[in-house]
Coordinates of C-alpha atoms and ligand atoms in Angstrom, one line a residue:
X1 CA 34.7 -20.8 17.5
X2 CA 32.2 -18.3 17.0
X3 CA 28.6 -19.3 16.1
X4 CA 27.3 -18.6 12.8
X5 CA 25.1 -15.8 13.0
X6 CA 21.0 -16.3 12.5
X7 CA 19.4 -14.4 9.8
X8 CA 15.5 -14.0 9.0
X9 CA 13.1 -12.7 5.8
X10 CA 10.2 -13.2 4.2
X11 CA 7.8 -12.6 2.1
X12 CA 4.7 -12.0 1.6
X13 CA 2.8 -14.8 -0.6
X14 CA 0.3 -11.9 -3.8
X15 CA 1.0 -12.1 -7.4
X16 CA 4.5 -12.8 -7.7
X17 CA 7.9 -11.5 -7.5
X18 CA 9.1 -9.1 -8.5
X19 CA 12.4 -7.7 -9.5
X20 CA 12.4 -5.2 -7.4
X21 CA 11.8 -8.3 -4.4
X22 CA 15.1 -10.3 -6.2
X23 CA 17.4 -7.8 -6.1
X24 CA 16.2 -5.8 -3.1
X25 CA 15.6 -8.6 -0.4
X26 CA 16.3 -12.2 -2.6
X27 CA 20.1 -12.0 -3.8
X28 CA 21.1 -10.8 -0.1
X29 CA 19.1 -14.0 1.3
X30 CA 21.5 -16.0 -1.3
X31 CA 24.7 -14.5 -0.7
X32 CA 24.2 -15.0 3.4
X33 CA 23.2 -18.4 2.7
X34 CA 26.8 -19.2 2.6
X35 CA 27.6 -18.4 6.7
X36 CA 24.5 -17.5 8.5
X37 CA 21.9 -20.2 9.5
X38 CA 18.9 -18.4 7.4
X39 CA 15.2 -19.1 7.6
X40 CA 13.5 -18.0 5.0
X41 CA 9.6 -17.9 5.5
X42 CA 6.8 -16.9 3.4
X43 CA 4.4 -14.6 4.9
X44 CA 1.4 -16.1 4.3
X45 CA -0.4 -14.5 8.0
X46 CA 0.6 -10.6 6.5
X47 CA -1.4 -11.5 3.4
X48 CA -4.4 -12.4 5.2
X49 CA -4.8 -8.4 5.7
X50 CA -5.7 -7.9 2.2
X51 CA -8.7 -10.4 1.0
X52 CA -7.6 -13.2 -1.1
X53 CA -9.6 -15.9 -2.7
X54 CA -8.5 -18.7 -1.3
X55 CA -7.5 -20.9 -4.2
X56 CA -6.1 -18.1 -5.8
X57 CA -4.2 -18.0 -2.4
X58 CA -3.6 -21.9 -2.0
X59 CA -2.1 -21.7 -5.5
X60 CA 0.1 -18.2 -5.0
X61 CA 1.5 -19.8 -1.9
X62 CA 2.8 -22.5 -3.3
X63 CA 4.5 -21.1 -6.6
X64 CA 6.3 -18.5 -4.1
X65 CA 7.7 -21.2 -2.9
X66 CA 9.1 -22.4 -6.2
X67 CA 9.8 -18.7 -6.6
X68 CA 12.3 -19.7 -4.0
X69 CA 13.8 -22.3 -5.2
X70 CA 14.1 -21.0 -8.2
X71 CA 15.5 -18.2 -7.2
X72 CA 18.8 -20.2 -5.9
X73 CA 17.8 -20.7 -2.3
X74 CA 19.0 -24.1 -0.8
X75 CA 16.6 -26.2 1.0
X76 CA 19.0 -28.0 2.9
X77 CA 20.6 -25.1 3.9
X78 CA 18.5 -23.2 5.1
X79 CA 15.1 -23.2 6.5
X80 CA 12.4 -22.8 3.8
X81 CA 8.7 -22.5 5.6
X82 CA 5.1 -21.2 5.5
X83 CA 4.1 -19.0 9.0
X84 CA 1.4 -20.4 9.4
X85 CA 2.5 -24.2 9.5
X86 CA 4.6 -21.8 12.8
X87 CA 1.8 -21.1 15.9
X88 CA 4.2 -19.5 17.7
X89 CA 5.1 -16.8 15.5
X90 CA 0.6 -15.3 16.8
X91 CA 1.5 -16.6 20.0
X92 CA 4.7 -14.2 20.0
X93 CA 2.6 -11.6 18.4
X94 CA 0.0 -11.1 21.1
X95 CA 2.3 -11.0 23.6
X96 CA 4.5 -8.1 21.4
X97 CA 1.5 -6.2 20.8
X98 CA 0.5 -5.6 24.5
X99 CA 4.3 -4.4 25.1
X100 CA 3.8 -2.1 21.7
X101 CA 1.9 1.3 22.1
X102 CA -1.1 2.0 19.3
X103 CA 0.9 5.3 18.7
X104 CA 3.8 3.9 17.3
X105 CA 2.0 1.9 14.8
X106 CA -0.3 4.8 14.0
X107 CA 3.2 6.7 13.1
X108 CA 3.9 3.3 10.2
X109 CA 4.0 4.9 6.8
X110 CA 2.9 1.4 5.6
X111 CA -0.3 1.5 7.1
X112 CA -1.2 4.5 6.1
X113 CA -0.9 3.5 2.8
X114 CA -2.4 0.2 2.9
X115 CA -5.4 1.8 4.4
X116 CA -5.8 4.2 2.2
X117 CA -5.9 2.4 -1.0
X118 CA -7.9 -0.5 1.0
X119 CA -10.7 2.5 2.0
X120 CA -13.3 -0.2 2.3
X121 CA -11.2 -3.3 4.1
X122 CA -8.8 -0.7 6.9
X123 CA -8.8 -4.6 9.4
X124 CA -7.1 -4.5 12.4
X125 CA -4.1 -6.9 11.1
X126 CA -3.4 -4.1 8.6
X127 CA -2.4 -2.3 11.4
X128 CA -1.2 -4.5 13.9
X129 CA 1.1 -5.7 10.9
X130 CA 4.1 -4.4 12.5
X131 CA 4.1 -6.9 15.7
X132 CA 3.3 -10.2 13.6
X133 CA 6.6 -9.3 12.0
X134 CA 8.1 -8.8 15.0
X135 CA 7.5 -12.1 15.9
X136 CA 8.4 -13.4 13.6
X137 CA 12.0 -12.1 13.2
X138 CA 12.1 -12.1 17.5
X139 CA 11.1 -15.5 17.2
X140 CA 14.4 -17.1 16.0
X141 CA 16.7 -14.2 17.8
X142 CA 17.4 -13.1 14.4
X143 CA 20.6 -11.4 14.2
X144 CA 20.4 -9.9 10.5
X145 CA 17.2 -8.8 8.5
X146 CA 18.0 -8.9 5.1
X147 CA 15.4 -6.7 3.0
X148 CA 14.6 -4.0 0.9
X149 CA 14.6 0.1 2.1
X150 CA 10.7 0.2 2.1
X151 CA 10.9 -2.0 5.7
X152 CA 12.9 0.6 7.5
X153 CA 10.6 1.5 9.6
X154 CA 9.4 -1.8 10.5
X155 CA 12.6 -2.8 11.2
X156 CA 13.4 -0.2 13.6
X157 CA 10.0 -1.3 15.1
X158 CA 10.9 -4.3 16.1
X159 CA 14.8 -3.1 17.5
X160 CA 12.7 -1.1 20.1
X161 CA 9.6 -3.7 21.3
X162 CA 12.8 -6.0 21.2
X163 CA 14.8 -3.6 23.9
X164 CA 11.5 -3.2 25.5
X165 CA 11.2 -7.0 25.9
X166 CA 14.9 -6.6 27.2
X167 CA 14.5 -4.1 29.7
X168 CA 11.0 -5.1 31.4
X169 CA 11.5 -8.7 31.4
X170 CA 15.1 -9.4 31.4
X171 CA 17.6 -10.6 28.2
X172 CA 15.4 -12.5 25.8
X173 CA 15.9 -11.6 22.6
X174 CA 18.7 -10.0 19.5
X175 CA 18.3 -7.0 18.6
X176 CA 18.0 -7.8 15.0
X177 CA 20.0 -5.4 12.4
X178 CA 18.7 -4.6 8.5
X179 CA 20.7 -5.4 5.9
X180 CA 20.3 -4.5 2.5
X181 CA 22.2 -4.2 -0.6
X182 CA 24.2 -1.3 -1.4
X183 CA 22.5 0.3 -4.2
X184 CA 19.3 -1.9 -5.6
X185 CA 17.4 -1.5 -1.6
X186 CA 14.8 0.6 -3.6
X187 CA 13.6 -0.8 -6.7
X188 CA 11.3 2.2 -8.4
X189 CA 8.7 1.2 -10.4
X190 CA 9.0 1.6 -14.3
X191 CA 6.2 4.1 -14.9
X192 CA 6.4 6.2 -12.4
X193 CA 10.5 6.4 -11.1
X194 CA 9.5 8.7 -8.2
X195 CA 7.8 5.3 -6.6
X196 CA 9.0 2.0 -5.5
X197 CA 8.3 -0.7 -7.6
X198 CA 5.3 -3.2 -6.5
X199 CA 3.9 -6.5 -6.4
X200 CA 0.4 -4.9 -6.3
X201 CA 0.7 -1.8 -8.6
X202 CA -2.7 -1.8 -11.0
X203 CA -0.1 0.0 -13.7
X204 CA 1.2 -3.7 -15.3
X205 CA 3.9 -1.8 -17.2
X206 CA 5.0 -0.6 -14.0
X207 CA 6.7 -3.5 -12.7
X208 CA 8.7 -6.3 -13.6
X209 CA 7.5 -9.9 -12.0
X210 CA 10.4 -12.9 -12.0
X211 CA 7.8 -14.9 -14.3
X212 CA 7.0 -12.2 -17.2
X213 CA 7.8 -13.4 -20.5
X214 CA 10.6 -12.0 -22.2
X215 CA 9.0 -10.2 -24.4
X216 CA 6.9 -8.1 -22.2
X217 CA 10.2 -7.6 -20.4
X218 CA 11.5 -5.7 -23.1
X219 CA 8.0 -4.5 -24.1
X220 CA 8.4 -3.0 -20.2
X221 CA 11.8 -1.5 -20.2
X222 CA 11.4 -0.1 -24.0
X223 CA 8.3 1.8 -21.9
X224 CA 9.9 3.1 -19.2
X225 CA 9.3 6.5 -18.0
X226 CA 12.9 8.4 -18.3
X227 CA 13.7 12.0 -19.2
X228 CA 14.9 13.9 -22.6
X229 CA 18.8 14.6 -20.9
X230 CA 19.6 12.2 -23.3
X231 CA 22.7 11.2 -21.1
X232 CA 23.2 7.8 -18.9
X233 CA 24.2 9.9 -15.8
X234 CA 23.5 8.5 -12.5
X235 CA 22.0 11.6 -10.6
X236 CA 18.8 11.8 -8.6
X237 CA 17.2 14.5 -11.6
X238 CA 17.3 11.5 -13.6
X239 CA 15.5 8.7 -11.1
X240 CA 14.1 6.7 -14.4
X241 CA 17.9 6.0 -15.8
X242 CA 19.2 6.3 -12.1
X243 CA 17.2 3.1 -11.2
X244 CA 17.6 1.2 -15.0
X245 CA 21.2 1.7 -14.0
X246 CA 20.5 0.2 -10.5
X247 CA 19.3 -2.3 -12.2
X248 CA 21.7 -3.7 -14.8
X249 CA 24.6 -3.2 -12.3
X250 CA 23.0 -5.4 -9.7
X251 CA 21.9 -8.0 -12.4
X252 CA 25.9 -8.2 -13.6
X253 CA 28.1 -6.9 -11.0
X254 CA 29.4 -4.1 -12.2
X255 CA 29.9 -0.8 -10.8
X256 CA 27.4 2.1 -11.3
X257 CA 30.7 4.0 -12.6
X258 CA 31.6 1.2 -15.0
X259 CA 28.3 0.2 -16.6
X260 CA 28.1 4.4 -16.9
X261 CA 31.2 5.0 -18.9
X262 CA 30.3 1.7 -20.9
X263 CA 27.7 3.7 -22.3
X264 CA 29.0 7.5 -22.6
X265 CA 27.5 9.4 -25.5
X266 CA 25.3 6.5 -26.3
X267 CA 21.2 7.1 -26.2
X268 CA 18.5 5.9 -24.5
X269 CA 17.2 3.7 -26.8
X270 CA 21.0 1.4 -27.2
X271 CA 20.8 1.0 -23.5
X272 CA 17.0 -0.2 -22.5
X273 CA 17.7 -2.6 -25.0
X274 CA 21.1 -3.8 -23.5
X275 CA 19.4 -3.4 -20.1
X276 CA 16.6 -5.5 -20.7
X277 CA 18.8 -8.3 -22.6
X278 CA 20.6 -8.5 -19.1
X279 CA 17.2 -8.6 -17.1
X280 CA 15.9 -11.7 -19.4
X281 CA 19.4 -13.8 -19.7
X282 CA 19.2 -13.6 -15.9
X283 CA 16.1 -14.8 -15.4
X284 CA 15.8 -17.6 -18.2
X285 CA 17.3 -19.6 -16.3
X286 CA 15.1 -19.1 -13.3
X287 CA 12.3 -19.8 -15.6
X288 CA 12.9 -23.0 -16.1
X289 CA 14.0 -24.4 -12.3
X290 CA 10.2 -22.9 -11.6
X291 CA 8.4 -24.6 -14.0
X292 CA 10.8 -27.6 -13.0
X293 CA 9.8 -27.0 -8.9
X294 CA 5.7 -26.4 -9.9
X295 CA 5.9 -30.2 -12.0
X296 CA 7.6 -31.2 -8.7
X297 CA 4.6 -30.7 -5.7
X298 CA 6.2 -33.8 -3.6
X299 CA 8.9 -32.2 -3.0
X300 CA 7.8 -28.6 -2.6
X301 CA 5.6 -30.3 -0.4
X302 CA 8.7 -31.6 1.0
X303 CA 10.8 -28.8 2.1
X304 CA 7.8 -27.0 3.9
X305 CA 7.3 -30.1 6.0
X306 CA 11.4 -30.2 6.9
X307 CA 11.2 -26.1 7.4
X308 CA 7.7 -26.4 9.1
X309 CA 9.1 -28.5 11.4
X310 CA 12.5 -27.1 12.3
X311 CA 11.6 -23.8 12.6
X312 CA 9.2 -25.3 14.9
X313 CA 11.8 -26.0 17.5
X314 CA 13.4 -23.2 17.5
X315 CA 10.1 -21.0 18.1
X316 CA 9.2 -23.5 21.1
X317 CA 12.9 -23.0 22.1
X318 CA 12.1 -18.8 22.3
X319 CA 8.7 -19.1 23.6
X320 CA 9.4 -21.9 26.4
X321 CA 11.9 -18.8 27.9
X322 CA 9.7 -15.9 26.5
X323 CA 6.1 -18.1 28.4
X324 CA 8.9 -18.7 31.7
X325 CA 10.3 -14.8 31.8
X326 CA 6.9 -13.9 31.6
X327 CA 5.6 -15.3 35.0
X328 CA 2.9 -18.0 32.7
X329 CA 1.9 -20.9 35.0
Ligands
TYM401 P1 7.1 -7.7 0.6 O1 6.4 -9.0 0.5 O2 6.3 -6.8 0.4 O3 8.8 -7.7 0.0 C1 9.8 -8.7 0.7 C2 11.1 -7.8 0.3 O4 11.1 -7.5 -1.1 C3 11.9 -5.9 -0.6 N1 11.1 -5.3 -2.1 C4 11.9 -4.0 -2.3 N2 12.9 -3.9 -1.8 C5 13.5 -3.1 -2.7 N3 13.4 -2.8 -4.4 C6 11.6 -2.4 -3.6 N4 11.1 -2.5 -5.0 C7 11.0 -3.8 -3.2 N5 10.3 -4.3 -3.0 C8 9.7 -4.9 -2.1 C9 10.9 -5.7 0.6 O5 11.4 -4.4 1.2 C10 11.3 -7.2 1.5 O6 12.4 -7.5 1.5 N6 6.4 -7.0 5.6 C11 7.5 -8.3 4.4 C12 7.7 -9.4 4.6 C13 7.8 -9.5 6.2 C14 8.7 -9.4 6.5 C15 9.1 -10.1 8.4 C16 10.5 -9.4 6.1 C17 7.0 -9.9 6.8 N7 7.4 -10.6 7.8 C18 10.2 -10.1 8.4 C19 11.3 -9.3 6.9 C20 11.2 -10.4 8.3 C21 7.2 -7.1 2.9 O7 5.5 -6.9 2.8 O8 7.4 -7.6 2.2

């Protein structure tokens, strides 16, 4: 029988998960758990590239775990854990950093964007962020990485680093493939639909959080920036409407064509209200389940402790080989 493939992915615990995170990544995580060995990580060390208030950070980190579970990830099937609980991530990151060129990191658009946004804190973690991400992935000999479109450049760098290591020291890592949804790999801001929806957007109306109230979801979608064409069409010239069709289709499973033909001849008002209702219905069980998990922190603790133990073992297996390959005594 063919061995199951390994899947790794993660999200940074800051703020709370967005509909973009869910459609771009978590929806696939759930799909892949059926016939893959999956590790889903809360990449808390990555979040430290932006200054965090320790108390708040602790709370947000736990809340992310509850959000993973509320999204439907099964903690018995998947390894769900905190990055900082498995120190091999940092060890491998150092090693990979020594075969990654400054020129490669300078080309990363996320670094350019983030260093532009945080002028007073352009720390070296922000710069070496993609190396830690490569370590996360390669540590588990990952085959598939389910992420949104914005991680493409980081994934390409990870593949280059893996290939380089294998060429220098002998076959050690799998060269991972990126796995994105057919549609919804880039959910856009509701206020500036040519920009991606982001957890850190300063305009709260631009982003739907999985935890938003029903009222605020309705308001945000009704206020979403569209155009004056007044036709429900899926085309680049109408990025706001295109984005709402994408959301609609991703959450209902209807194809883009089906959504478009359902709303033929109808106005934006009806379409927006229906889309908001679909999002609200979809998130209702999520929120209920989230509350239940947050009221059961003992269970949350069990999940991350078990996850860390299982991840540690796999990580140590890889690191034993890496250290040997590199000649460490
Ligand atoms: P993060 O925390 O920004 O986002 C988590 C996941 O959500 C996807 N995503 C989106 N997908 C579609 N539309 C959007 N608007 C949208 N916004 C975010 C992201 O692509 C991601 O899949 N660097 C990563 C975290 C990370 C990681 C890893 C991921 C660290 N190590 C190893 C995979 C494997 C990040 O910042 O994701």
